[in-house]
Tab-separated table of C-alpha atoms in Angstrom:
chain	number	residue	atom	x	y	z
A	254	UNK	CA	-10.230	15.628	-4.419
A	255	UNK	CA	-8.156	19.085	-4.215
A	256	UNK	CA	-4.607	19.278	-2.716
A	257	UNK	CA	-2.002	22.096	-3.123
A	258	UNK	CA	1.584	21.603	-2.758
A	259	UNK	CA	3.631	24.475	-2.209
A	260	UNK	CA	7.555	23.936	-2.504
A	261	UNK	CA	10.547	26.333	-2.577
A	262	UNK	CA	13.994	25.469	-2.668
A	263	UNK	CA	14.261	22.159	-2.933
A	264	UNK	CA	16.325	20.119	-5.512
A	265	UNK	CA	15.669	21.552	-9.108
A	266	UNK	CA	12.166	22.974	-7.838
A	267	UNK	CA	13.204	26.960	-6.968
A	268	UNK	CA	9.530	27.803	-6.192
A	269	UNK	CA	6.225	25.962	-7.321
A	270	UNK	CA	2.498	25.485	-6.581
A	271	UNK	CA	0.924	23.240	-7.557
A	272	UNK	CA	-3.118	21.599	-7.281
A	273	UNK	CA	-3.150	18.131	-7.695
A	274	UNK	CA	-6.987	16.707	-8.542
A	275	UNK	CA	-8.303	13.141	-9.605
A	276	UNK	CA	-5.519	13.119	-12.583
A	277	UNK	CA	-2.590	15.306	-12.460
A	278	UNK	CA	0.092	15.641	-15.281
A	279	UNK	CA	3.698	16.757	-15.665
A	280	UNK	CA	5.626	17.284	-18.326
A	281	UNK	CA	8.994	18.601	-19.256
A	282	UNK	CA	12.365	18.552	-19.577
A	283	UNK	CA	14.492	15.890	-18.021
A	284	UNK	CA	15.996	16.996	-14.863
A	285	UNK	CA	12.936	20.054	-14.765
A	286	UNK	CA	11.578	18.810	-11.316
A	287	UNK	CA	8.503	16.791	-12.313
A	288	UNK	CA	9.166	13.204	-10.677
A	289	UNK	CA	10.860	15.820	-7.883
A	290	UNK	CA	7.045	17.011	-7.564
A	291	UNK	CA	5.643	13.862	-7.620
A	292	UNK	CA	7.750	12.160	-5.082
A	293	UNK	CA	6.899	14.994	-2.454
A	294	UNK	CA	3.034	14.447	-3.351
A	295	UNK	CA	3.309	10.229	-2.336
A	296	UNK	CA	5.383	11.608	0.849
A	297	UNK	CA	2.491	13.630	2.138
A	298	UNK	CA	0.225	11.630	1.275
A	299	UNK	CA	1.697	8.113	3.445
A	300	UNK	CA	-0.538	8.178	6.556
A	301	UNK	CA	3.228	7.404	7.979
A	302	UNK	CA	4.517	10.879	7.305
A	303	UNK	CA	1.459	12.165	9.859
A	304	UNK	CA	2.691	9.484	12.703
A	305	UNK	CA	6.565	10.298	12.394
A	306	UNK	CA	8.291	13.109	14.695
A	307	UNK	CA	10.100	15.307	12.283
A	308	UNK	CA	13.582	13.972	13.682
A	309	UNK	CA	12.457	10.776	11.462
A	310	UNK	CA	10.181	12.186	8.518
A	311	UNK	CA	14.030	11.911	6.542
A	312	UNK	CA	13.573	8.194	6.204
A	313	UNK	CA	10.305	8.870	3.573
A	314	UNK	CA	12.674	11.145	1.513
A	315	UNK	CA	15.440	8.791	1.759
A	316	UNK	CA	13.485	6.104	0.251
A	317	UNK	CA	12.724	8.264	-2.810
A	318	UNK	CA	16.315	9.537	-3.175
A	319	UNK	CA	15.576	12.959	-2.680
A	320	UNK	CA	16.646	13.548	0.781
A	321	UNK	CA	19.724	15.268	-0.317
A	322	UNK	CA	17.595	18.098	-1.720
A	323	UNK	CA	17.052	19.234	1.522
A	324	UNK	CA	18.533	22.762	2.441
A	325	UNK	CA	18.682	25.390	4.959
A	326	UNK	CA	15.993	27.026	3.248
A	327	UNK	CA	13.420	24.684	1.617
A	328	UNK	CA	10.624	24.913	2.570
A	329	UNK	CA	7.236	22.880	2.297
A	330	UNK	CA	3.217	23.516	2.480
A	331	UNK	CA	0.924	20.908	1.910
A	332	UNK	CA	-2.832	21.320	2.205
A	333	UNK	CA	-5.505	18.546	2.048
A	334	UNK	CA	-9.093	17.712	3.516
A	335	UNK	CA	-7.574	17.318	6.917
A	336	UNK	CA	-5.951	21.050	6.491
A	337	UNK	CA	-3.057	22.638	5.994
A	338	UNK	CA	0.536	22.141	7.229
A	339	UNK	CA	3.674	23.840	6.312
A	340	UNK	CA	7.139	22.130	6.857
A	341	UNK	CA	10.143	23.528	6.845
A	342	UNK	CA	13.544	22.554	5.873
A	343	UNK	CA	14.309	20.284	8.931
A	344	UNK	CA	10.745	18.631	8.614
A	345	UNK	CA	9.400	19.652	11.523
A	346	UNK	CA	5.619	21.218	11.494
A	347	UNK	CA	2.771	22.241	13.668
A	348	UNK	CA	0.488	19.632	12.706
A	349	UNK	CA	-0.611	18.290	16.251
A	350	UNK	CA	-4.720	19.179	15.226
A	351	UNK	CA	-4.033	17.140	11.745
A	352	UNK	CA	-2.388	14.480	12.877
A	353	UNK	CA	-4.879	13.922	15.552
A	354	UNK	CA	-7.441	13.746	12.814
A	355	UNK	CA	-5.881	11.625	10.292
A	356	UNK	CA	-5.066	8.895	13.967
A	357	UNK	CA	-8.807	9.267	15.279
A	358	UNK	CA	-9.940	8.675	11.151
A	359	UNK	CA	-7.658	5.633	11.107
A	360	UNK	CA	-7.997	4.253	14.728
A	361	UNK	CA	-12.210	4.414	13.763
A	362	UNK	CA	-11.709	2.356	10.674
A	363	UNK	CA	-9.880	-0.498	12.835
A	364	UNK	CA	-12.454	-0.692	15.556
A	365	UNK	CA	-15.162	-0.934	13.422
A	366	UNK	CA	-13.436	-3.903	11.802
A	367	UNK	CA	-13.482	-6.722	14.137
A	368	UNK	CA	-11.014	-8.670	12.590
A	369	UNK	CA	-8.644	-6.432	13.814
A	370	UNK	CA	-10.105	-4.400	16.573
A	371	UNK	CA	-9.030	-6.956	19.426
A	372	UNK	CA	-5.141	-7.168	18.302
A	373	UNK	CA	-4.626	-3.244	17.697
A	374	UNK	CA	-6.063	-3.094	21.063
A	375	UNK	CA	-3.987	-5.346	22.908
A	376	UNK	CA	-1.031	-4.068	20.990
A	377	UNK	CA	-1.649	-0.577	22.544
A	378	UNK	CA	-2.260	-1.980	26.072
A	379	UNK	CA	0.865	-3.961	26.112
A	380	UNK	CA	2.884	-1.051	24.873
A	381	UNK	CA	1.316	1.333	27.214
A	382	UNK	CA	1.937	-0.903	30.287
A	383	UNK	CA	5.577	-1.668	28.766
A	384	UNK	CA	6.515	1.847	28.347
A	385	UNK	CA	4.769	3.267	31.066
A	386	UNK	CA	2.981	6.251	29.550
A	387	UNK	CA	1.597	8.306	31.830
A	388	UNK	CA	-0.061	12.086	32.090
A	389	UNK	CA	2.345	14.665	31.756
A	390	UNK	CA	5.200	11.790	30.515
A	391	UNK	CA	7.894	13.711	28.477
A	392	UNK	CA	10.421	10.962	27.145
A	393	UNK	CA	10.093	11.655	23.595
A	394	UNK	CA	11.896	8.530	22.724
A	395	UNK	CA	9.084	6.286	24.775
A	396	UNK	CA	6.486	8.608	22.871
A	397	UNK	CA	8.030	7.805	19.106
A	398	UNK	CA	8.628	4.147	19.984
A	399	UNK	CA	4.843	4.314	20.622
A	400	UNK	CA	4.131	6.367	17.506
A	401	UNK	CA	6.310	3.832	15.471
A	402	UNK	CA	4.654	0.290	17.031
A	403	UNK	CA	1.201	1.995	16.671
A	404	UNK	CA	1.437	2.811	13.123
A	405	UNK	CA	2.303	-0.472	11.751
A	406	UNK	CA	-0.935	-2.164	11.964
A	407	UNK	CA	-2.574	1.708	10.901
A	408	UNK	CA	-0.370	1.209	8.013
A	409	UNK	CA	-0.504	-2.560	6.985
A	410	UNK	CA	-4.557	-3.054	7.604
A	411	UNK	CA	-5.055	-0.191	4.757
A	412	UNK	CA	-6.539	1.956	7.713
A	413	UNK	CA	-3.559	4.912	6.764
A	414	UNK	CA	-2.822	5.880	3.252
A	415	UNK	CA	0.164	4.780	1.529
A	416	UNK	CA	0.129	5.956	-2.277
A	417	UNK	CA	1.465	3.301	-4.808
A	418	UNK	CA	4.226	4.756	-6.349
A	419	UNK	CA	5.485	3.061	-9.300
A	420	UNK	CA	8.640	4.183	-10.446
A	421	UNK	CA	10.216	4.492	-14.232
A	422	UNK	CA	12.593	2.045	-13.114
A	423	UNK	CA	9.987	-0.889	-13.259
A	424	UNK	CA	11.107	-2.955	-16.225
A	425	UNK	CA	13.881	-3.551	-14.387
A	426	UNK	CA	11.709	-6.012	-12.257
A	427	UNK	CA	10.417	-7.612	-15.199
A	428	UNK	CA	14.493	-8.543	-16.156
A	429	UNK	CA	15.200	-9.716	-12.697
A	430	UNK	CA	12.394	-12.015	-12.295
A	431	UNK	CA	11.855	-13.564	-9.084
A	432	UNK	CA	15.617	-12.691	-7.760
A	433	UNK	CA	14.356	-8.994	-6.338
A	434	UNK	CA	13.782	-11.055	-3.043
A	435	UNK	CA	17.668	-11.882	-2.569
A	436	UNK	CA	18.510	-8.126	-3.610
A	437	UNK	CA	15.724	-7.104	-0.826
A	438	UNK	CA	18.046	-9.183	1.295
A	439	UNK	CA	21.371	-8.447	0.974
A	440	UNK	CA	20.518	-4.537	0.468
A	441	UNK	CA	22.744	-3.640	-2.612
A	442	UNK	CA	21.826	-0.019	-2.639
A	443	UNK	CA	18.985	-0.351	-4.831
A	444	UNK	CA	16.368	2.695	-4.654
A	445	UNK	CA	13.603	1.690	-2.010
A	446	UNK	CA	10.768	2.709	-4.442
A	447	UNK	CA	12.043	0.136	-7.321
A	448	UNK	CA	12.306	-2.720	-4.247
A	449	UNK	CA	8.546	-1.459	-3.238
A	450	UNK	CA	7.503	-2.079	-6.721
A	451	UNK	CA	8.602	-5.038	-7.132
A	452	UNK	CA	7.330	-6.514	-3.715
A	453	UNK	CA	3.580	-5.139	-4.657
A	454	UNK	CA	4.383	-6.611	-8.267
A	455	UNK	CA	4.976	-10.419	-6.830
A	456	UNK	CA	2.391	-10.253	-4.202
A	457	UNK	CA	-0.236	-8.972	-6.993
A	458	UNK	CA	0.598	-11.854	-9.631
A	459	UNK	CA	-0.625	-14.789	-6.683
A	460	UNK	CA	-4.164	-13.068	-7.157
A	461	UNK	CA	-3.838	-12.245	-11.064
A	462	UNK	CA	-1.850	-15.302	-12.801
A	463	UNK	CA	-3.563	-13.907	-15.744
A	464	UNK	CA	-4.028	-10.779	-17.594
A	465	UNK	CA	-5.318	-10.171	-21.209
A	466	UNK	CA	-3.538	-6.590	-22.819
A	467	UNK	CA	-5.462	-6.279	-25.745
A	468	UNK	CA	-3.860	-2.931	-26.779
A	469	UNK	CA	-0.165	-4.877	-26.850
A	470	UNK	CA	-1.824	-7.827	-28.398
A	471	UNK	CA	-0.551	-10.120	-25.870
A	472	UNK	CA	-2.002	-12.659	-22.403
A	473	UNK	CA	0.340	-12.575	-19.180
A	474	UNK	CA	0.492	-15.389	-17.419
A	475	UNK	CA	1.994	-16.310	-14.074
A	476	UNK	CA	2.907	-19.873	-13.871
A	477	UNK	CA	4.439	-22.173	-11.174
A	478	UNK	CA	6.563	-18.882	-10.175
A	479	UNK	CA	7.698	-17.910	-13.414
A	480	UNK	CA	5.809	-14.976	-15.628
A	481	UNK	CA	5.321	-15.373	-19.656
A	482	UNK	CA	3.483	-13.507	-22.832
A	483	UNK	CA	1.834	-15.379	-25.152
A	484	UNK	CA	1.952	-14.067	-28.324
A	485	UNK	CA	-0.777	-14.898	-30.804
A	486	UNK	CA	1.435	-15.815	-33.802
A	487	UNK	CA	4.142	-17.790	-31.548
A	488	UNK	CA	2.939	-21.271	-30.117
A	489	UNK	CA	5.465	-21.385	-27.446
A	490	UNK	CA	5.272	-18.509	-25.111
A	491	UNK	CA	8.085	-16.228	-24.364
A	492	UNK	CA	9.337	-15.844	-20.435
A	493	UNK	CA	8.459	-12.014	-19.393
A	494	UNK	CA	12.474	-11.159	-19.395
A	495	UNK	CA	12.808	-11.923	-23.422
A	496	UNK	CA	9.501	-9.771	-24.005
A	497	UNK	CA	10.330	-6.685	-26.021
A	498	UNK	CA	11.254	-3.942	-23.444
A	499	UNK	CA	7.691	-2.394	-24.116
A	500	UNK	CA	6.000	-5.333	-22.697
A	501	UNK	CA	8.519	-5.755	-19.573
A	502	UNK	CA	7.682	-2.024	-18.794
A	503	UNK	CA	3.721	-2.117	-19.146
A	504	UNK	CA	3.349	-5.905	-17.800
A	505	UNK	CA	3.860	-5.595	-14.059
A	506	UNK	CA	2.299	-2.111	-14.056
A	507	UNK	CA	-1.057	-3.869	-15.325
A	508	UNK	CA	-0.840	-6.439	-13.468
A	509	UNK	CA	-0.427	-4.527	-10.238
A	510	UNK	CA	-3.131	-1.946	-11.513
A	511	UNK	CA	-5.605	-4.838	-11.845
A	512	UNK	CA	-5.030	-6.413	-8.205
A	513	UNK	CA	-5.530	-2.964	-6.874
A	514	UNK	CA	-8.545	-1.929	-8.811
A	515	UNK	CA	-9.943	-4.866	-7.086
A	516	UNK	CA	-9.731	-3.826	-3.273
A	517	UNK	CA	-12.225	-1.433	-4.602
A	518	UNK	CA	-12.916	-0.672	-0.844
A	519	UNK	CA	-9.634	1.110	-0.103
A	520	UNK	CA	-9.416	5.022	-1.353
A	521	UNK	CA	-5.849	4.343	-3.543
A	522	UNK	CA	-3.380	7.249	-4.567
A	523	UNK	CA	-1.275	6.160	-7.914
A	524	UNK	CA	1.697	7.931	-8.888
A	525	UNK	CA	3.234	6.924	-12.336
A	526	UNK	CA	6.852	7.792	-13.774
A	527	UNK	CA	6.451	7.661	-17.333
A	528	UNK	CA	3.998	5.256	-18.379
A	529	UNK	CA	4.675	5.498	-21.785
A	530	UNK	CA	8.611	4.163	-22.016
A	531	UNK	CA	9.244	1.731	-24.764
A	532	UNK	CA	5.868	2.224	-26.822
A	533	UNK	CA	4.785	3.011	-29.672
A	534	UNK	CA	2.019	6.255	-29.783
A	535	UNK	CA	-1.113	4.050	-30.491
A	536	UNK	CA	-0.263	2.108	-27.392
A	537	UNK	CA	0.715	5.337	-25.163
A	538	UNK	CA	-2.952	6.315	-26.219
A	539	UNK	CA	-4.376	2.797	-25.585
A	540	UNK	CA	-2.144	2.959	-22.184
A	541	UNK	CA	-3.684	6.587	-20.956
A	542	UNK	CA	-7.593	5.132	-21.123
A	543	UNK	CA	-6.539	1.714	-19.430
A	544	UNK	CA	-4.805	3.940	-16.316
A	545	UNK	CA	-7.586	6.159	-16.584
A	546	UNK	CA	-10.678	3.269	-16.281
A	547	UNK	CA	-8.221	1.458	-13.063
A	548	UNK	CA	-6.863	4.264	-11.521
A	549	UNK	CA	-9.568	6.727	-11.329
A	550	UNK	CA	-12.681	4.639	-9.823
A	551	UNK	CA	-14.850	5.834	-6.801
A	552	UNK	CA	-12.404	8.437	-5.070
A	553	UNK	CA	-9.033	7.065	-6.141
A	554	UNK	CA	-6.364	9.549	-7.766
A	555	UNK	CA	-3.916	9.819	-10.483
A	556	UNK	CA	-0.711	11.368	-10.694
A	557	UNK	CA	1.217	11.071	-13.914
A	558	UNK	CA	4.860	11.975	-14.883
A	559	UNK	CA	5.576	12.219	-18.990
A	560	UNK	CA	7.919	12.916	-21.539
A	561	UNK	CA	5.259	12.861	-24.226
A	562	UNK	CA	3.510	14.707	-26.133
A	563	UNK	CA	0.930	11.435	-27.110
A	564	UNK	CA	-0.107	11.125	-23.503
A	565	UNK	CA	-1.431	14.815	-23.593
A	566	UNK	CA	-2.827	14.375	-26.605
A	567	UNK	CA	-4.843	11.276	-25.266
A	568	UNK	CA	-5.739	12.787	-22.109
A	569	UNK	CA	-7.148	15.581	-24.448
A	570	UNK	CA	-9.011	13.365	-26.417
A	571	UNK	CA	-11.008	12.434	-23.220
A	572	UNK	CA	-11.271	16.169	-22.042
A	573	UNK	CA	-12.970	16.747	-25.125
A	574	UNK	CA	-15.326	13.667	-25.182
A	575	UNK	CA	-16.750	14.996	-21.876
A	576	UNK	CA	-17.172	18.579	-23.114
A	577	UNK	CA	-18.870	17.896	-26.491
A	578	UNK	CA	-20.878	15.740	-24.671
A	579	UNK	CA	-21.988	18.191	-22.156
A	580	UNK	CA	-22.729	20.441	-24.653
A	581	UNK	CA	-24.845	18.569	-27.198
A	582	UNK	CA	-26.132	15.792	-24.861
A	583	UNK	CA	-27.863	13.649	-27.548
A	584	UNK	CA	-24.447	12.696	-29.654
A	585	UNK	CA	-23.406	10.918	-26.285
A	586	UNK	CA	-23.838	7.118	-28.478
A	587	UNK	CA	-22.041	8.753	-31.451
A	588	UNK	CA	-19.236	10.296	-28.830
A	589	UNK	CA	-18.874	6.566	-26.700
A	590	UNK	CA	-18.213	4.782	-30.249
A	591	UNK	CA	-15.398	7.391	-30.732
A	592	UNK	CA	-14.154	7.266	-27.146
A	593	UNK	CA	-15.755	4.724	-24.674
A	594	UNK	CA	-17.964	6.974	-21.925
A	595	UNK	CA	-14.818	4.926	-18.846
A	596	UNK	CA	-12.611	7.055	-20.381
A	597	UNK	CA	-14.263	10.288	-20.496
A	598	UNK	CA	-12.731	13.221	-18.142
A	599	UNK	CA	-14.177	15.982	-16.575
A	600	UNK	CA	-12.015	19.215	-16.055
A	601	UNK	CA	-12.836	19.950	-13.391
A	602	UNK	CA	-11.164	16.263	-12.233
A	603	UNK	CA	-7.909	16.970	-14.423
A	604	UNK	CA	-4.464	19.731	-13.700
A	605	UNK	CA	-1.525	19.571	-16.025
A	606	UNK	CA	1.405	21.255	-15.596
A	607	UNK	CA	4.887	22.173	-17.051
A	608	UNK	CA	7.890	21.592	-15.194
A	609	UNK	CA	11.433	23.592	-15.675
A	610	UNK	CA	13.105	26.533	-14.434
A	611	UNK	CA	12.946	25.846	-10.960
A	612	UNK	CA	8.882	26.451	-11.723
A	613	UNK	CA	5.297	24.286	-12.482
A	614	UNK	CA	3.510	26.471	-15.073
A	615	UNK	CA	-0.151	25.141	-15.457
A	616	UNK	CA	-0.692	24.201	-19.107
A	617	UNK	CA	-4.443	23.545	-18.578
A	618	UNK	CA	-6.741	26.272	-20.646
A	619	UNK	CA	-9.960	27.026	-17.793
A	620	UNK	CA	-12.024	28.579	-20.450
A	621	UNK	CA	-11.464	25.833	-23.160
A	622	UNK	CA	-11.317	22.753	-20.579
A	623	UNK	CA	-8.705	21.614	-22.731
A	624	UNK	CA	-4.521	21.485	-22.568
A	625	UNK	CA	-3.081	25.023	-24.000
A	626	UNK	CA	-2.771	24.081	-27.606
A	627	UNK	CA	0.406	26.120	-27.579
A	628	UNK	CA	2.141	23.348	-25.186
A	629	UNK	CA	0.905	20.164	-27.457
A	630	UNK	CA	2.283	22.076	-30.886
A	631	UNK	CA	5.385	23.582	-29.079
A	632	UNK	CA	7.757	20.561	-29.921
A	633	UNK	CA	5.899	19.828	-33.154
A	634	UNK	CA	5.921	23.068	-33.882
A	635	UNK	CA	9.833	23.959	-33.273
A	636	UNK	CA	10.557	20.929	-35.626
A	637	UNK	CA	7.882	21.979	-38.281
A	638	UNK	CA	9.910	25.292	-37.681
A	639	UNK	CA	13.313	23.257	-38.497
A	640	UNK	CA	11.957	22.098	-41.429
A	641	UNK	CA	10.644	24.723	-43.364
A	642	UNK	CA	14.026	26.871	-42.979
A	643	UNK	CA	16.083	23.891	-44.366
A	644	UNK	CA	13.386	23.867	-47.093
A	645	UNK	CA	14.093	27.502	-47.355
A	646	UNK	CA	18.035	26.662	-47.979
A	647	UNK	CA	17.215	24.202	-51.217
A	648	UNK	CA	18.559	26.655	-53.597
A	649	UNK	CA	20.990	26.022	-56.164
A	650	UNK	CA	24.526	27.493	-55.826
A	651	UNK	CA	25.046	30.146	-57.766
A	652	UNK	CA	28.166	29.510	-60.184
A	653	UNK	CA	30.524	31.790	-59.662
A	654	UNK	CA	31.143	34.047	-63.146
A	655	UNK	CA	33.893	32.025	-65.864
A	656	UNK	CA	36.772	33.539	-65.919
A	657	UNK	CA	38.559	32.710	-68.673
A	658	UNK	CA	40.289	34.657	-71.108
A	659	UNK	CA	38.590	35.738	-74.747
A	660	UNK	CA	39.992	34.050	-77.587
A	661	UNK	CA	41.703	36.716	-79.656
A	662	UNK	CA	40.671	36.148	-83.468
């Protein structure tokens, strides 16, 4: 899987390129443009982007807050298997041949399923004879009315892509329990992303009421519509939303994970903000090889955004499980007892970048098939810095020469 993303003037990103693979990473400052980056990526990658004239592609930005980055001169390239298409800064592209692809790909996959070839057909008939459509027809509206009706059931049957974005916001779904549905409702301004979430969240729990997290120490279960953690050490169990805020983060995100590693026949795009909020390093590690073993099967991707220096480090670990394994083949028992072969990553799978200034500076070494050693010590090594100069100041104040008078004798 290779993708480049080309973006200039838009929001906090001033000019960036960037090539996503299997796992992609970004890390930096807060406001530097990573979830900026990875919000555009799950935009043109939603089969929905590829139906929608340009006079509507606003709505996907919308729903990830970002429409407002939008200016007179952003601009937009986006390159995939189905080629390349640049977009400028009202949306609008000359991507007839690749929409036409992705359509014929998805229209294929529905009439080779007969479950739903007969509907999507009659769907299209109706509309056609409601609307009208004939050769040379140039009512754009009739045309993206017919876009719009069509690529609901390309969308809902799994025949389109649609990337599962889960935002940083997700504990919040944890604390709100089952009431997300009567927020859905009454629209209070929440962003659509968090509402997504939390819809995929309560669907995935009917098909997973329960979930083992051996890392956390802890069982979810889902029971008679409410969601608990039993604790080893605690006979009753606690309800989800008076879980530590570690476990109300992580929860829902494995549960979701492990519903969706299931439909193992769907090609699934994840996009994490921040896995790691609310745990402690051992767990951030133990968090990386769980994402990596569900999120990474067959042809699925991952896309991950970080404050932390332990994810890199984990992700490291497995860089450098694959390499010493490649190059002294018969340690490969000795190397799995270390770091389980699932969890293993091959560089050529794996792009990390850093995100500030307006710019995404890879931070992945080629040559070493490793993360620049210079970006895992630079925080480390600016507070080891720190240090040694206020060990350099523990020196005892000089006293200051007496001054009083000689006794006369």
């Amino acid at each position: 899987m290779d993708e480049k993303l080309v973006v200039k003037n838009f929001g906090p990103i001033k000019d960036a390129t960037v090539d996503f693979k299997k796992v992609t990473v970004f890390i930096g400052p807060t406001g530097g443009g990573k979830s900026t980056l990875a919000k555009l990526a799950a935009i043109y990658r939603d089969g929905e982007f590829n139906l929608l004239p340009s006079t509507e592609r606003s709505k996907l930005f919308k729903n990830y807050n970002i429409n407002n980055f939008l200016c007179h001169n952003s601009y937009f390239s986006w390159n995939d298997n189905d080629g390349k298409v640049e977009i400028d800064n009202n949306l609008e592209s000359d991507d007839k041949e690749k929409r036409e692809k992705i359509i014929d790909r998805a229209v294929d996959n529905i009439l080779n399923d007969n479950n739903t070839k007969e509907s999507f057909l009659n769907l299209i008939q109706d509309f056609a004879n409601e609307i009208k459509i004939e050769e040379g027809n140039k009512n754009i509206d009739a045309v993206r009315k017919f876009l719009n009706n069509v690529s609901k059931p390309l969308l809902d049957n799994g025949s389109l892509a649609r990337p599962m974005y889960i935002p940083s916001e997700r504990a919040f779904v944890a604390s709100i329990e089952y009431s997300w549905a009567g927020l859905l409702r009454d629209d209070i301004g929440l962003p659509k992303s968090v509402l997504a979430f939390a819809n995929s969240f309560s669907l995935s729990r009917k098909d997973v009421p329960e979930l083992a997290i051996p890392f956390l120490n802890i069982t979810y279960r889902h029971v008679e519509g409410r969601d608990f953690i039993s604790i080893p050490e605690r006979d009753e169990p606690l309800m989800l939303l008076e879980a530590a805020s570690g476990i109300q983060s992580v929860t829902p995100l494995l549960v979701l994970l492990e519903h969706l590693s299931r439909k193992n026949d769907l090609v699934q795009s994840f996009i994490i903000e921040e896995p790691e909020l609310n745990l402690y390093p051992t767990a951030q590690r133990d968090l990386v090889y769980t994402l990596l073993e569900k999120c990474t099967q067959a042809n699925n991707d991952l896309t991950i955004t970080t404050h932390s220096p332990y994810v890199l480090a984990a992700l490291n670990l497995c860089l450098y499980a694959h390499k010493v394994k490649g190059l002294f083949p018969h340690q490969a028992k000795k190397i799995a007892r270390l770091i389980p072969e699932k969890y293993w990553l091959d560089p050529n799978d794996f792009s990390a970048y850093y995100v500030a200034n307006g710019k995404a500076k890879s931070i992945f070494d080629t040559k070493t098939g490793l993360l620049s050693e210079s970006q895992l010590d630079e925080v480390s090594g600016e507070f080891a810095d720190i240090f040694d100069r206020l060990t350099d100041l523990r020196v005892p104040e000089k006293k200051a020469p007496s001054k009083a008078k000689p006794v006369k004798k």
